[in-house]
CSV table of C-alpha atoms in Angstrom, one decimal:
chain,number,residue,atom,x,y,z
A,1,MET,CA,51.8,55.5,-53.7
A,2,VAL,CA,49.2,54.2,-51.0
A,3,LEU,CA,46.2,52.4,-52.9
A,4,LYS,CA,43.0,52.0,-50.5
A,5,SER,CA,40.9,49.6,-51.7
A,6,PHE,CA,42.0,46.5,-54.1
A,7,LEU,CA,39.9,43.6,-56.1
A,8,GLY,CA,42.7,41.2,-55.6
A,9,LEU,CA,44.2,39.3,-52.6
A,10,ARG,CA,43.6,41.9,-49.9
A,11,LYS,CA,40.2,43.8,-50.9
A,12,SER,CA,39.0,45.7,-48.4
A,13,SER,CA,35.1,45.7,-49.3
A,14,PRO,CA,33.1,42.7,-49.0
A,15,GLU,CA,30.9,43.4,-52.2
A,16,THR,CA,33.4,41.8,-54.6
A,17,SER,CA,32.0,37.8,-55.6
A,18,HIS,CA,34.5,35.3,-56.2
A,19,PHE,CA,33.5,32.5,-58.3
A,20,ALA,CA,36.4,29.2,-58.5
A,21,VAL,CA,36.6,27.8,-62.0
A,22,HIS,CA,40.3,25.7,-61.2
A,23,GLN,CA,42.3,24.7,-58.3
A,24,LYS,CA,46.0,23.3,-58.6
A,25,HIS,CA,48.8,22.4,-56.7
A,26,ALA,CA,52.1,21.4,-58.0
A,27,ALA,CA,56.0,21.6,-57.2
A,28,ILE,CA,58.5,23.6,-59.3
A,29,SER,CA,61.6,23.1,-59.6
A,30,PHE,CA,64.9,25.2,-60.2
A,31,PRO,CA,66.9,25.1,-63.1
A,32,GLN,CA,69.8,23.5,-62.9
A,33,LYS,CA,73.0,23.6,-65.3
A,34,LEU,CA,73.6,20.3,-67.5
A,35,LYS,CA,76.4,19.4,-69.5
A,36,VAL,CA,76.6,17.1,-72.4
A,37,ILE,CA,79.9,16.0,-74.1
A,38,ALA,CA,80.7,13.7,-77.0
A,39,GLY,CA,83.5,12.5,-77.1
A,40,LYS,CA,86.0,10.1,-79.6
A,41,THR,CA,84.7,7.3,-77.1
A,42,SER,CA,81.1,7.9,-77.6
A,43,PRO,CA,79.3,4.7,-79.5
A,44,LYS,CA,79.1,5.6,-83.6
A,45,LEU,CA,75.5,4.7,-84.8
A,46,GLN,CA,75.3,3.0,-88.2
A,47,GLY,CA,73.0,3.4,-90.5
A,48,ARG,CA,70.4,5.5,-88.4
A,49,ASN,CA,69.9,8.8,-86.3
A,50,LEU,CA,70.1,9.6,-83.2
A,51,ARG,CA,66.9,8.3,-81.5
A,52,VAL,CA,66.2,10.7,-78.3
A,53,ALA,CA,63.2,10.1,-75.7
A,54,ILE,CA,61.8,13.7,-73.9
A,55,VAL,CA,59.5,12.9,-71.1
A,56,GLY,CA,57.3,15.7,-70.4
A,57,GLY,CA,55.3,17.9,-72.4
A,58,GLY,CA,55.7,21.2,-71.1
A,59,PRO,CA,57.7,24.3,-72.2
A,60,ALA,CA,61.3,23.2,-71.6
A,61,GLY,CA,60.3,19.3,-73.4
A,62,GLY,CA,58.5,20.7,-76.8
A,63,SER,CA,61.2,22.9,-77.0
A,64,ALA,CA,63.7,20.3,-76.8
A,65,ALA,CA,61.2,18.1,-78.8
A,66,GLU,CA,61.7,20.9,-81.7
A,67,THR,CA,64.6,21.7,-81.7
A,68,LEU,CA,66.0,17.7,-81.7
A,69,ALA,CA,63.5,16.8,-84.4
A,70,LYS,CA,64.7,20.0,-86.6
A,71,GLY,CA,68.3,18.5,-86.5
A,72,GLY,CA,67.6,15.6,-87.7
A,73,ILE,CA,67.4,13.7,-84.7
A,74,GLU,CA,64.3,11.3,-83.9
A,75,THR,CA,62.3,12.5,-81.4
A,76,PHE,CA,59.9,10.9,-79.1
A,77,LEU,CA,57.9,13.2,-76.5
A,78,ILE,CA,56.0,11.2,-74.0
A,79,GLU,CA,53.2,13.3,-72.2
A,80,ARG,CA,50.4,12.0,-69.9
A,81,LYS,CA,47.7,15.3,-70.1
A,82,MET,CA,48.0,16.6,-73.3
A,83,ASP,CA,45.3,19.3,-71.9
A,84,ASN,CA,46.8,20.0,-68.6
A,85,CYS,CA,46.0,23.4,-66.8
A,86,LYS,CA,49.0,23.2,-65.2
A,87,LEU,CA,49.6,25.6,-62.1
A,88,CYS,CA,51.8,28.8,-63.2
A,89,GLY,CA,50.9,32.3,-63.2
A,90,GLY,CA,51.5,32.1,-66.7
A,91,ALA,CA,53.8,35.5,-67.0
A,92,ILE,CA,56.2,35.7,-70.0
A,93,PRO,CA,58.5,38.5,-70.8
A,94,LEU,CA,58.7,40.1,-74.1
A,95,CYS,CA,62.0,38.9,-75.0
A,96,MET,CA,60.4,35.1,-74.9
A,97,VAL,CA,58.0,36.0,-77.6
A,98,GLY,CA,60.7,36.9,-79.9
A,99,GLU,CA,62.9,34.0,-79.0
A,100,PHE,CA,60.3,31.2,-78.7
A,101,ASP,CA,58.7,32.5,-82.5
A,102,LEU,CA,55.6,32.9,-80.2
A,103,PRO,CA,51.9,34.2,-82.7
A,104,LEU,CA,50.4,36.6,-80.9
A,105,ASP,CA,46.9,34.5,-81.1
A,106,ILE,CA,48.1,32.4,-77.8
A,107,ILE,CA,48.6,35.5,-75.4
A,108,ASP,CA,45.6,36.0,-73.7
A,109,ARG,CA,46.5,39.8,-72.5
A,110,ARG,CA,49.5,41.9,-73.1
A,111,VAL,CA,50.0,43.3,-69.6
A,112,THR,CA,51.9,46.8,-69.1
A,113,LYS,CA,50.6,47.4,-65.6
A,114,MET,CA,52.4,45.8,-62.7
A,115,LYS,CA,52.1,46.4,-59.3
A,116,MET,CA,54.3,45.0,-56.1
A,117,ILE,CA,51.9,45.4,-53.2
A,118,SER,CA,53.5,45.1,-49.4
A,119,PRO,CA,51.7,44.1,-46.5
A,120,SER,CA,50.3,47.7,-45.4
A,121,ASN,CA,48.8,47.8,-49.0
A,122,VAL,CA,51.6,50.5,-49.8
A,123,ALA,CA,51.9,49.6,-54.1
A,124,VAL,CA,54.8,50.3,-56.3
A,125,ASP,CA,54.1,50.5,-60.1
A,126,ILE,CA,56.9,48.3,-61.2
A,127,GLY,CA,55.7,48.3,-64.7
A,128,ARG,CA,56.5,51.8,-65.3
A,129,THR,CA,60.3,50.0,-66.4
A,130,LEU,CA,58.6,49.2,-69.5
A,131,LYS,CA,59.1,50.7,-73.0
A,132,SER,CA,56.3,52.2,-75.1
A,133,HIS,CA,56.2,49.2,-77.1
A,134,GLU,CA,56.6,46.2,-74.5
A,135,TYR,CA,54.9,44.4,-72.5
A,136,ILE,CA,54.5,40.8,-70.0
A,137,GLY,CA,52.3,38.4,-72.1
A,138,MET,CA,49.7,36.6,-69.8
A,139,VAL,CA,49.1,33.2,-71.1
A,140,ARG,CA,47.8,30.0,-70.0
A,141,ARG,CA,49.9,26.8,-69.9
A,142,GLU,CA,47.7,24.5,-71.4
A,143,VAL,CA,47.5,26.5,-74.5
A,144,LEU,CA,51.5,27.1,-74.5
A,145,ASP,CA,52.0,24.0,-74.3
A,146,ALA,CA,50.0,22.7,-76.7
A,147,TYR,CA,51.2,25.0,-79.3
A,148,LEU,CA,54.8,23.8,-78.8
A,149,ARG,CA,54.1,19.8,-79.0
A,150,ASP,CA,52.1,20.9,-82.3
A,151,ARG,CA,54.9,22.7,-83.2
A,152,ALA,CA,57.8,20.0,-82.4
A,153,LYS,CA,55.3,17.5,-84.5
A,154,GLU,CA,55.1,19.2,-87.5
A,155,ASN,CA,59.1,19.4,-87.7
A,156,GLY,CA,59.1,15.8,-87.2
A,157,ALA,CA,58.7,14.6,-83.7
A,158,THR,CA,56.7,11.8,-81.9
A,159,ILE,CA,54.3,12.8,-79.5
A,160,ILE,CA,53.2,10.1,-77.2
A,161,ASN,CA,50.0,10.4,-75.1
A,162,GLY,CA,51.9,8.1,-72.3
A,163,LEU,CA,52.9,7.8,-68.5
A,164,PHE,CA,56.3,7.4,-67.8
A,165,LEU,CA,56.6,4.6,-65.7
A,166,LYS,CA,60.2,3.4,-65.4
A,167,MET,CA,63.8,3.1,-67.3
A,168,ASP,CA,66.3,0.5,-67.7
A,169,MET,CA,69.7,1.9,-67.8
A,170,PRO,CA,72.0,0.4,-70.9
A,171,LYS,CA,73.7,-2.2,-69.8
A,172,ASP,CA,76.9,-1.5,-71.7
A,173,LYS,CA,77.9,1.6,-73.8
A,174,ASN,CA,76.4,-0.3,-76.7
A,175,SER,CA,73.1,-0.9,-75.4
A,176,PRO,CA,70.2,1.2,-75.4
A,177,TYR,CA,67.7,3.2,-72.4
A,178,VAL,CA,64.6,1.1,-72.5
A,179,LEU,CA,61.7,3.3,-71.2
A,180,HIS,CA,58.5,1.8,-69.8
A,181,TYR,CA,55.0,3.3,-70.1
A,182,SER,CA,51.9,3.4,-70.6
A,183,GLY,CA,50.3,4.7,-73.8
A,184,TYR,CA,47.0,6.1,-73.8
A,185,ASP,CA,47.3,7.1,-78.0
A,186,GLY,CA,43.4,6.9,-79.2
A,187,LYS,CA,42.3,6.1,-75.6
A,188,THR,CA,39.7,7.7,-74.3
A,189,GLY,CA,40.2,6.5,-70.2
A,190,GLY,CA,41.3,3.7,-68.3
A,191,VAL,CA,44.3,1.6,-67.9
A,192,GLY,CA,46.1,2.3,-70.7
A,193,GLU,CA,48.7,0.0,-72.7
A,194,LYS,CA,52.4,-1.1,-71.2
A,195,ARG,CA,54.8,-0.1,-73.8
A,196,THR,CA,58.3,-0.1,-74.3
A,197,LEU,CA,60.6,2.5,-76.4
A,198,GLU,CA,64.7,2.2,-76.9
A,199,VAL,CA,66.5,5.4,-77.6
A,200,ASP,CA,70.1,6.2,-77.0
A,201,ALA,CA,69.3,9.6,-74.8
A,202,VAL,CA,66.4,10.3,-72.6
A,203,ILE,CA,65.7,14.4,-71.8
A,204,GLY,CA,64.0,14.6,-68.2
A,205,ALA,CA,61.4,17.3,-68.5
A,206,ASP,CA,59.4,16.3,-66.4
A,207,GLY,CA,59.2,18.4,-63.5
A,208,ALA,CA,59.9,19.2,-60.1
A,209,ASN,CA,59.0,15.4,-58.7
A,210,SER,CA,60.7,13.7,-62.1
A,211,ARG,CA,60.9,10.3,-62.6
A,212,VAL,CA,63.4,10.6,-64.7
A,213,ALA,CA,65.3,12.3,-62.3
A,214,LYS,CA,64.8,9.4,-59.7
A,215,ALA,CA,65.7,6.9,-62.2
A,216,ILE,CA,68.8,8.0,-62.5
A,217,ASP,CA,69.4,8.9,-58.6
A,218,ALA,CA,70.2,12.7,-59.4
A,219,GLY,CA,69.5,13.4,-56.1
A,220,ASP,CA,67.8,16.0,-53.8
A,221,TYR,CA,67.5,19.0,-55.6
A,222,GLU,CA,65.7,22.6,-54.0
A,223,TYR,CA,62.1,23.1,-55.5
A,224,ALA,CA,59.2,25.7,-54.5
A,225,ILE,CA,55.3,24.7,-54.0
A,226,ALA,CA,52.6,26.7,-55.0
A,227,PHE,CA,49.1,26.9,-55.0
A,228,GLN,CA,46.8,28.9,-57.7
A,229,GLU,CA,43.1,29.0,-58.2
A,230,ARG,CA,41.2,30.4,-62.0
A,231,ILE,CA,38.7,32.9,-60.6
A,232,LYS,CA,36.3,34.3,-62.6
A,233,ILE,CA,34.6,37.4,-61.7
A,234,PRO,CA,31.8,39.8,-62.8
A,235,ASP,CA,32.5,41.9,-66.6
A,236,ASP,CA,32.5,45.3,-64.5
A,237,LYS,CA,35.3,44.1,-61.8
A,238,MET,CA,37.4,42.5,-64.7
A,239,VAL,CA,37.7,45.8,-66.1
A,240,TYR,CA,40.0,46.9,-63.1
A,241,TYR,CA,42.9,43.8,-64.3
A,242,GLU,CA,42.3,44.4,-68.2
A,243,ASN,CA,45.7,45.7,-68.1
A,244,LEU,CA,46.9,45.1,-64.8
A,245,ALA,CA,48.4,42.7,-63.1
A,246,GLU,CA,49.9,42.8,-59.2
A,247,MET,CA,52.5,40.8,-56.9
A,248,TYR,CA,52.0,40.8,-53.5
A,249,VAL,CA,54.1,40.2,-50.3
A,250,GLY,CA,53.8,39.7,-46.8
A,251,ASP,CA,53.4,36.9,-44.3
A,252,ASP,CA,49.5,36.8,-44.4
A,253,VAL,CA,50.0,36.1,-48.3
A,254,SER,CA,53.3,33.8,-48.1
A,255,PRO,CA,56.2,33.3,-45.5
A,256,ASP,CA,59.1,33.6,-48.0
A,257,PHE,CA,57.5,33.8,-51.6
A,258,TYR,CA,54.9,36.2,-53.2
A,259,GLY,CA,51.1,35.7,-53.9
A,260,TRP,CA,49.9,36.7,-57.2
A,261,VAL,CA,46.9,38.2,-59.5
A,262,PHE,CA,47.3,37.4,-63.2
A,263,PRO,CA,44.5,38.3,-65.7
A,264,LYS,CA,43.3,35.8,-68.5
A,265,CYS,CA,41.4,35.7,-71.4
A,266,ASP,CA,38.1,35.6,-68.8
A,267,HIS,CA,39.2,34.9,-65.5
A,268,VAL,CA,42.3,35.9,-63.4
A,269,ALA,CA,44.8,33.3,-62.1
A,270,VAL,CA,45.6,34.0,-58.1
A,271,GLY,CA,48.4,31.7,-56.6
A,272,THR,CA,50.8,31.8,-53.7
A,273,GLY,CA,54.1,29.5,-53.1
A,274,THR,CA,56.9,28.7,-50.5
A,275,VAL,CA,60.3,27.5,-50.8
A,276,THR,CA,60.3,26.8,-47.2
A,277,HIS,CA,61.9,23.0,-45.7
A,278,LYS,CA,60.1,20.3,-47.5
A,279,ALA,CA,58.8,19.1,-44.3
A,280,ASP,CA,57.4,21.8,-43.5
A,281,LYS,CA,55.2,21.9,-46.8
A,282,GLU,CA,53.9,18.7,-46.7
A,283,ILE,CA,49.7,18.5,-47.1
A,284,PRO,CA,48.1,17.1,-43.9
A,285,ALA,CA,46.4,14.0,-44.7
A,286,GLY,CA,42.6,15.4,-44.6
A,287,ASN,CA,43.9,18.2,-47.0
A,288,LYS,CA,45.5,15.9,-49.6
A,289,GLU,CA,42.2,15.2,-51.9
A,290,LYS,CA,41.3,18.9,-51.9
A,291,SER,CA,44.6,19.6,-53.1
A,292,ARG,CA,44.1,17.7,-56.3
A,293,ARG,CA,41.6,19.3,-57.7
């Protein structure tokens, strides 16, 4: 069907007034296959448990920390921004709610209507494939990430508020990985305290610009870059998005990706991205400061 007017990215009326409350820019990595193999020649630990460090406290890092801690592994998770409102549409499938045993109170909205909108404003209701009991969960990353980290801590993981700096590789098969980081535990700001941590294994869950990946010379990989704003709109306009999420395609939104308007607790998250060549995605020098806000 054709919708004549939107309150979203292509609104046909200038009457809607938006107030931006948050803007972020980030790169998003695509998942890579990883295989870990232990053999007869692997070093054997005497008198202690395996010790593992996880760099990055997002969903991947928090889930890994919880799983390892439950398995009796001495687990350390290093995350710099504990309240990070990471750029993310925040749409999660129903299967994730069950698989990760997520409480419903961390889900801002349970959306059952999803529209894909073409450049000519032709809308297709892709939410019709949902069954009566199904929905698409809308979450804020700072809420989801904090919950997963807290649960990992409850299961025995040590959560470190710190910035990972570099890593010394083992000198032989019996030597540890030595992680160097700035610790901010108990500090309100300023320069962190330089610290080190020795572990038997390291998991890099620190995103597309992973310092762990660089430390082990993991090579190049594909990733997307995206921009998003959290926008507060009048309550009467917010009713439109009470149970609706929108995805936009077309060159006016993105040359090869899509744009989104996803409702959250009291605002909408509006974003877009691209997966074009990295050289084409460089931010002009004059805009770098604005992109960090």
